[in-house]
Amino acid sequence: MADDGYDVWYAERLWNLLPAVYRDLDTGGALREIIGRIGVQAATVRRSIDRLSDNAFIETCDDWAIPYLGELLATRTVSCLDTRAQRLDVANTIHYRRRAGTVALLEALAHDISGHDAKIGEFFRRLGRTRHQFDPPVGLVPRVNGEPAPLDPAVIEGLAGQHTGTPAGGLADLRNAYGAANAHSAFDEFAHTADFRRGRQSTGWHNIPKLGVFVWRLYAYPIHDATPVERTGCAGQFSFDPTGRDIPLFIPSRPPSGPRSDDWVAAEEWQLPVAVRVGLWKARPDQLYPRAFFVGLVAGNVSAPVDRTTLWIDPTIGRFRFLGATPLGQIASDYHFGFSGPVGAGGFDPRLLPELALPTPKVAVSGGTGLPTSVANDKTFEIADSVTYPNPGNISVSANAAITARAETRPLLRWKPHKIWRINGQPGSRLTLQGMHLQNADLRLTGEFDSVRLRLVTLDPGSSGAGDTPPTLYQKTVDGIDLAPGRLLIEARIGELIIERCIMGPIRTVLTGSADTIRISDSIVQSIPSHPAGANPPALIDIASLAAGLKTSNNPQAKALVAGLTAAVQKALAKYVYPHNPTGALATALRALALGPNGPLLAKLFPLALGDLALGFSSGTVQLIRTTVMGPTYTHRLAASECVLDDIAQVEDAQHGCVRFSVYAQGSQLHAPYRCLVVPPHVALFDSRVFGRPPYGRLTRDADVFLVAPGPHDSIQACAEDGAEPGAFHSERANLKRRGLAQKYLEYMPIGQTPVWIDAD
């Protein structure tokens, strides 16, 4: 509701117009309530009158007026699109119609409707054929430094490949390595035989009526002035990524010129949000450095690029090395990383989230130091850069405290070796963390908090090395740190835990920790194995819970395990008092039991003590909204909407809560699933499960093959309530965007052409 005061003003004016005798008789307030409701309607009419002028223009009108303005232009408004796309559709209708059927219009339409970069491939131009007398002559294309002359008429007119010089419809010229590597892509310059199959992702391309629509679903997000990590054993070699991971470097997309630009030309690869290949880097270094990435030296809090000829750069893994001596001073890296949407820490705009009043005053923090160790009064600490803050100390909070990152920055809090970052709260305290990346530490909350809120935070979930050769437990950073998961361990009493647009490792309570309400939205929560495949369960996560469980459990299997302990250990277990950690012989025996052959049985009996859970709560209500959970969960009560639970979910109180419009694993114990889809546990639902890979957490387009007993119209990609995909990237609405774009293409495509939709990344 608008905060313009009209409701109160009209209610008071109407009330004062009533005779005083009626006002005096209104002792119960019923008349005053009726007048207030009339005032609300009067305020609505007044707002409509005030907005009459603005609602006449598509740029300033309210959302409800968009279809009406579109109707005036006979625009075929697509209902499944969001208001941004609908507004652009109506605003550009005249321009679209004037240029209907052109490649420029189709590319601009894809960008306006879907928000993604696209490139149109006219496949009939890439058909191999015998040239006839009406074909313009091509002849030999002159070469300059091994490449076709850029101003040659054949290249300008599209009769010869820009990089290979291959004539239209002719034999492939393989002398240019970069051009040859572009075969079967959006930048293909070679001719192909006709393919009569139905057009799909990778087949049915080359035919006269086929029009390829290459769409890049990944975005390229910038990171400025980060702290590179030097590789152990290789002095002078660094990773661009401050976490020490090998990641592909991406290219920022060019500003779309659109069909209204008279100088429109089709985008080149170095103008699109793609991962940089070695061939592209060698072919177009001046277009990539420093626009897409650079290595800089910091002076006055600003980095200046060093000469690229002094560097060796491998953009496929995001590493660089100085060819000479490493320069003196502070080295910084600027680069772009690829991801499917603004989730986690990435310098994203905090306006993506509901507005939150942060405490004042505000204290600026920069340069890798200055984080607080104690907050006694209401205060916000704003980190103003993207550098690495090594080994931050524990924090004590007794007020309303916030630690946030400034917009367009992504500070990294990095511990070496793996440690526990403890934040202790006093009764009545509130804590907000926003915009930062925490690596190689468990975040342990102790004490008592009214509320804890994490917004656009990444608590590094780690990276499993199961796919490495040979397989390892965890991948390693360039400086030799195991990429072990960071866990959010709740030892405190928390009234409300709110997690918004975050990427998290396991979240669980330990000892007497509890949270009344846990609300997680638009986030990814992942647990990875913390023990080798086929080996015993991991070391005890909560030894106190295991001791208490064995002491009080009536399960016959648990009793048998206790009976197998020595008499002295059984006596110590009988005397154990929760929540103190067991010591001496009891602790030794419990650890040996967990790591022995009975470890898998213990993990099944006491998952909160040993299991690799993504979510582990013995009390409280967990509310999941548009969240992707990779790993098993064990909760007291669960309510989930438009989520993906890819492993078995167990709920203690299965009589309460609701799981709706979600995907969950077969064998889960849930209450009243409503319009949900079922898949086997831990199948390949995602393009990648490895954090740091660009398509991490994104549902694969072939996910429907894993459905258990699917109905005729069931699809994981359209499982959400509005027909979009469930999970952390629901707001991207990829399925709806493609559907809406297909409908708009029916209106503006050349006659007789059929689109072939291709995810280019």
PDB file of N, CA and C in Angstrom, residues 328-372:
ATOM      1  N   LEU A 328      56.950  -5.682  -6.957  1.00  0.00           N
ATOM      2  CA  LEU A 328      56.740  -5.305  -5.572  1.00  0.00           C
ATOM      3  C   LEU A 328      55.390  -4.598  -5.437  1.00  0.00           C
ATOM      4  N   GLY A 329      54.809  -4.670  -4.262  1.00  0.00           N
ATOM      5  CA  GLY A 329      53.537  -4.005  -4.023  1.00  0.00           C
ATOM      6  C   GLY A 329      52.397  -4.996  -3.922  1.00  0.00           C
ATOM      7  N   GLN A 330      51.206  -4.467  -3.730  1.00  0.00           N
ATOM      8  CA  GLN A 330      50.006  -5.289  -3.561  1.00  0.00           C
ATOM      9  C   GLN A 330      49.410  -5.640  -4.915  1.00  0.00           C
ATOM     10  N   ILE A 331      49.308  -6.925  -5.181  1.00  0.00           N
ATOM     11  CA  ILE A 331      48.764  -7.416  -6.443  1.00  0.00           C
ATOM     12  C   ILE A 331      47.263  -7.617  -6.290  1.00  0.00           C
ATOM     13  N   ALA A 332      46.512  -7.221  -7.299  1.00  0.00           N
ATOM     14  CA  ALA A 332      45.058  -7.386  -7.286  1.00  0.00           C
ATOM     15  C   ALA A 332      44.617  -8.015  -8.599  1.00  0.00           C
ATOM     16  N   SER A 333      43.468  -8.681  -8.549  1.00  0.00           N
ATOM     17  CA  SER A 333      42.924  -9.303  -9.756  1.00  0.00           C
ATOM     18  C   SER A 333      41.505  -8.801  -9.992  1.00  0.00           C
ATOM     19  N   ASP A 334      41.243  -8.432 -11.223  1.00  0.00           N
ATOM     20  CA  ASP A 334      39.890  -8.089 -11.678  1.00  0.00           C
ATOM     21  C   ASP A 334      39.455  -9.154 -12.667  1.00  0.00           C
ATOM     22  N   TYR A 335      38.251  -9.683 -12.499  1.00  0.00           N
ATOM     23  CA  TYR A 335      37.792 -10.731 -13.406  1.00  0.00           C
ATOM     24  C   TYR A 335      36.286 -10.824 -13.326  1.00  0.00           C
ATOM     25  N   HIS A 336      35.713 -11.640 -14.202  1.00  0.00           N
ATOM     26  CA  HIS A 336      34.279 -11.936 -14.195  1.00  0.00           C
ATOM     27  C   HIS A 336      34.105 -13.435 -14.007  1.00  0.00           C
ATOM     28  N   PHE A 337      33.158 -13.808 -13.160  1.00  0.00           N
ATOM     29  CA  PHE A 337      32.833 -15.218 -12.983  1.00  0.00           C
ATOM     30  C   PHE A 337      31.432 -15.482 -13.506  1.00  0.00           C
ATOM     31  N   GLY A 338      31.197 -16.704 -13.924  1.00  0.00           N
ATOM     32  CA  GLY A 338      29.902 -17.067 -14.481  1.00  0.00           C
ATOM     33  C   GLY A 338      29.035 -17.764 -13.463  1.00  0.00           C
ATOM     34  N   PHE A 339      27.739 -17.398 -13.441  1.00  0.00           N
ATOM     35  CA  PHE A 339      26.798 -18.048 -12.535  1.00  0.00           C
ATOM     36  C   PHE A 339      25.396 -17.870 -13.088  1.00  0.00           C
ATOM     37  N   SER A 340      24.456 -18.661 -12.545  1.00  0.00           N
ATOM     38  CA  SER A 340      23.105 -18.691 -13.091  1.00  0.00           C
ATOM     39  C   SER A 340      22.195 -17.615 -12.537  1.00  0.00           C
ATOM     40  N   GLY A 341      22.607 -16.906 -11.499  1.00  0.00           N
ATOM     41  CA  GLY A 341      21.754 -15.882 -10.927  1.00  0.00           C
ATOM     42  C   GLY A 341      22.358 -15.313  -9.664  1.00  0.00           C
ATOM     43  N   PRO A 342      21.784 -14.254  -9.145  1.00  0.00           N
ATOM     44  CA  PRO A 342      22.340 -13.582  -7.963  1.00  0.00           C
ATOM     45  C   PRO A 342      22.003 -14.313  -6.671  1.00  0.00           C
ATOM     46  N   VAL A 343      22.735 -15.378  -6.396  1.00  0.00           N
ATOM     47  CA  VAL A 343      22.585 -16.153  -5.170  1.00  0.00           C
ATOM     48  C   VAL A 343      23.953 -16.275  -4.526  1.00  0.00           C
ATOM     49  N   GLY A 344      24.023 -16.046  -3.221  1.00  0.00           N
ATOM     50  CA  GLY A 344      25.300 -16.084  -2.530  1.00  0.00           C
ATOM     51  C   GLY A 344      26.023 -14.762  -2.620  1.00  0.00           C
ATOM     52  N   ALA A 345      27.284 -14.773  -2.210  1.00  0.00           N
ATOM     53  CA  ALA A 345      28.102 -13.569  -2.244  1.00  0.00           C
ATOM     54  C   ALA A 345      28.707 -13.415  -3.635  1.00  0.00           C
ATOM     55  N   GLY A 346      28.495 -12.263  -4.248  1.00  0.00           N
ATOM     56  CA  GLY A 346      29.044 -12.036  -5.579  1.00  0.00           C
ATOM     57  C   GLY A 346      29.013 -10.584  -5.980  1.00  0.00           C
ATOM     58  N   GLY A 347      28.939  -9.683  -4.985  1.00  0.00           N
ATOM     59  CA  GLY A 347      28.838  -8.271  -5.304  1.00  0.00           C
ATOM     60  C   GLY A 347      27.481  -7.892  -5.847  1.00  0.00           C
ATOM     61  N   PHE A 348      26.444  -8.666  -5.527  1.00  0.00           N
ATOM     62  CA  PHE A 348      25.121  -8.416  -6.076  1.00  0.00           C
ATOM     63  C   PHE A 348      24.453  -7.239  -5.379  1.00  0.00           C
ATOM     64  N   ASP A 349      23.479  -6.664  -6.070  1.00  0.00           N
ATOM     65  CA  ASP A 349      22.755  -5.508  -5.556  1.00  0.00           C
ATOM     66  C   ASP A 349      21.868  -5.953  -4.387  1.00  0.00           C
ATOM     67  N   PRO A 350      22.070  -5.390  -3.188  1.00  0.00           N
ATOM     68  CA  PRO A 350      21.228  -5.788  -2.048  1.00  0.00           C
ATOM     69  C   PRO A 350      19.765  -5.426  -2.220  1.00  0.00           C
ATOM     70  N   ARG A 351      19.444  -4.594  -3.218  1.00  0.00           N
ATOM     71  CA  ARG A 351      18.035  -4.264  -3.459  1.00  0.00           C
ATOM     72  C   ARG A 351      17.245  -5.442  -4.001  1.00  0.00           C
ATOM     73  N   LEU A 352      17.939  -6.536  -4.330  1.00  0.00           N
ATOM     74  CA  LEU A 352      17.239  -7.758  -4.702  1.00  0.00           C
ATOM     75  C   LEU A 352      16.415  -8.293  -3.534  1.00  0.00           C
ATOM     76  N   LEU A 353      16.806  -7.941  -2.316  1.00  0.00           N
ATOM     77  CA  LEU A 353      16.158  -8.446  -1.114  1.00  0.00           C
ATOM     78  C   LEU A 353      15.196  -7.410  -0.557  1.00  0.00           C
ATOM     79  N   PRO A 354      14.271  -7.837   0.285  1.00  0.00           N
ATOM     80  CA  PRO A 354      13.408  -6.861   0.952  1.00  0.00           C
ATOM     81  C   PRO A 354      14.236  -5.858   1.745  1.00  0.00           C
ATOM     82  N   GLU A 355      13.777  -4.616   1.745  1.00  0.00           N
ATOM     83  CA  GLU A 355      14.527  -3.568   2.420  1.00  0.00           C
ATOM     84  C   GLU A 355      14.635  -3.875   3.911  1.00  0.00           C
ATOM     85  N   LEU A 356      15.841  -3.679   4.446  1.00  0.00           N
ATOM     86  CA  LEU A 356      16.105  -3.957   5.853  1.00  0.00           C
ATOM     87  C   LEU A 356      16.772  -2.740   6.475  1.00  0.00           C
ATOM     88  N   ALA A 357      16.195  -2.258   7.563  1.00  0.00           N
ATOM     89  CA  ALA A 357      16.766  -1.107   8.265  1.00  0.00           C
ATOM     90  C   ALA A 357      17.956  -1.584   9.082  1.00  0.00           C
ATOM     91  N   LEU A 358      19.169  -1.211   8.653  1.00  0.00           N
ATOM     92  CA  LEU A 358      20.378  -1.595   9.357  1.00  0.00           C
ATOM     93  C   LEU A 358      20.646  -0.632  10.504  1.00  0.00           C
ATOM     94  N   PRO A 359      21.284  -1.108  11.551  1.00  0.00           N
ATOM     95  CA  PRO A 359      21.546  -0.225  12.698  1.00  0.00           C
ATOM     96  C   PRO A 359      22.531   0.882  12.346  1.00  0.00           C
ATOM     97  N   THR A 360      22.430   1.967  13.041  1.00  0.00           N
ATOM     98  CA  THR A 360      23.348   3.085  12.920  1.00  0.00           C
ATOM     99  C   THR A 360      24.024   3.294  14.265  1.00  0.00           C
ATOM    100  N   PRO A 361      25.237   3.870  14.271  1.00  0.00           N
ATOM    101  CA  PRO A 361      25.986   4.436  13.146  1.00  0.00           C
ATOM    102  C   PRO A 361      26.656   3.360  12.287  1.00  0.00           C
ATOM    103  N   LYS A 362      27.252   3.818  11.167  1.00  0.00           N
ATOM    104  CA  LYS A 362      27.933   2.931  10.233  1.00  0.00           C
ATOM    105  C   LYS A 362      29.434   3.161  10.320  1.00  0.00           C
ATOM    106  N   VAL A 363      30.184   2.062  10.428  1.00  0.00           N
ATOM    107  CA  VAL A 363      31.641   2.116  10.526  1.00  0.00           C
ATOM    108  C   VAL A 363      32.228   1.465   9.285  1.00  0.00           C
ATOM    109  N   ALA A 364      33.114   2.164   8.583  1.00  0.00           N
ATOM    110  CA  ALA A 364      33.731   1.640   7.365  1.00  0.00           C
ATOM    111  C   ALA A 364      34.911   0.735   7.719  1.00  0.00           C
ATOM    112  N   VAL A 365      35.002  -0.386   7.017  1.00  0.00           N
ATOM    113  CA  VAL A 365      36.086  -1.347   7.193  1.00  0.00           C
ATOM    114  C   VAL A 365      36.702  -1.597   5.825  1.00  0.00           C
ATOM    115  N   SER A 366      38.034  -1.613   5.744  1.00  0.00           N
ATOM    116  CA  SER A 366      38.698  -1.847   4.460  1.00  0.00           C
ATOM    117  C   SER A 366      40.124  -2.313   4.701  1.00  0.00           C
ATOM    118  N   GLY A 367      40.753  -2.763   3.608  1.00  0.00           N
ATOM    119  CA  GLY A 367      42.162  -3.092   3.656  1.00  0.00           C
ATOM    120  C   GLY A 367      42.515  -4.424   4.265  1.00  0.00           C
ATOM    121  N   GLY A 368      41.539  -5.279   4.531  1.00  0.00           N
ATOM    122  CA  GLY A 368      41.847  -6.594   5.085  1.00  0.00           C
ATOM    123  C   GLY A 368      41.885  -6.651   6.597  1.00  0.00           C
ATOM    124  N   THR A 369      41.656  -5.546   7.283  1.00  0.00           N
ATOM    125  CA  THR A 369      41.636  -5.521   8.746  1.00  0.00           C
ATOM    126  C   THR A 369      40.474  -4.640   9.207  1.00  0.00           C
ATOM    127  N   GLY A 370      40.234  -4.655  10.528  1.00  0.00           N
ATOM    128  CA  GLY A 370      39.243  -3.745  11.092  1.00  0.00           C
ATOM    129  C   GLY A 370      37.927  -4.388  11.451  1.00  0.00           C
ATOM    130  N   LEU A 371      37.784  -5.708  11.260  1.00  0.00           N
ATOM    131  CA  LEU A 371      36.544  -6.358  11.662  1.00  0.00           C
ATOM    132  C   LEU A 371      36.426  -6.347  13.180  1.00  0.00           C
ATOM    133  N   PRO A 372      35.223  -6.206  13.710  1.00  0.00           N
ATOM    134  CA  PRO A 372      35.071  -6.052  15.162  1.00  0.00           C
ATOM    135  C   PRO A 372      35.276  -7.371  15.900  1.00  0.00           C
TER     136      PRO A 372
END
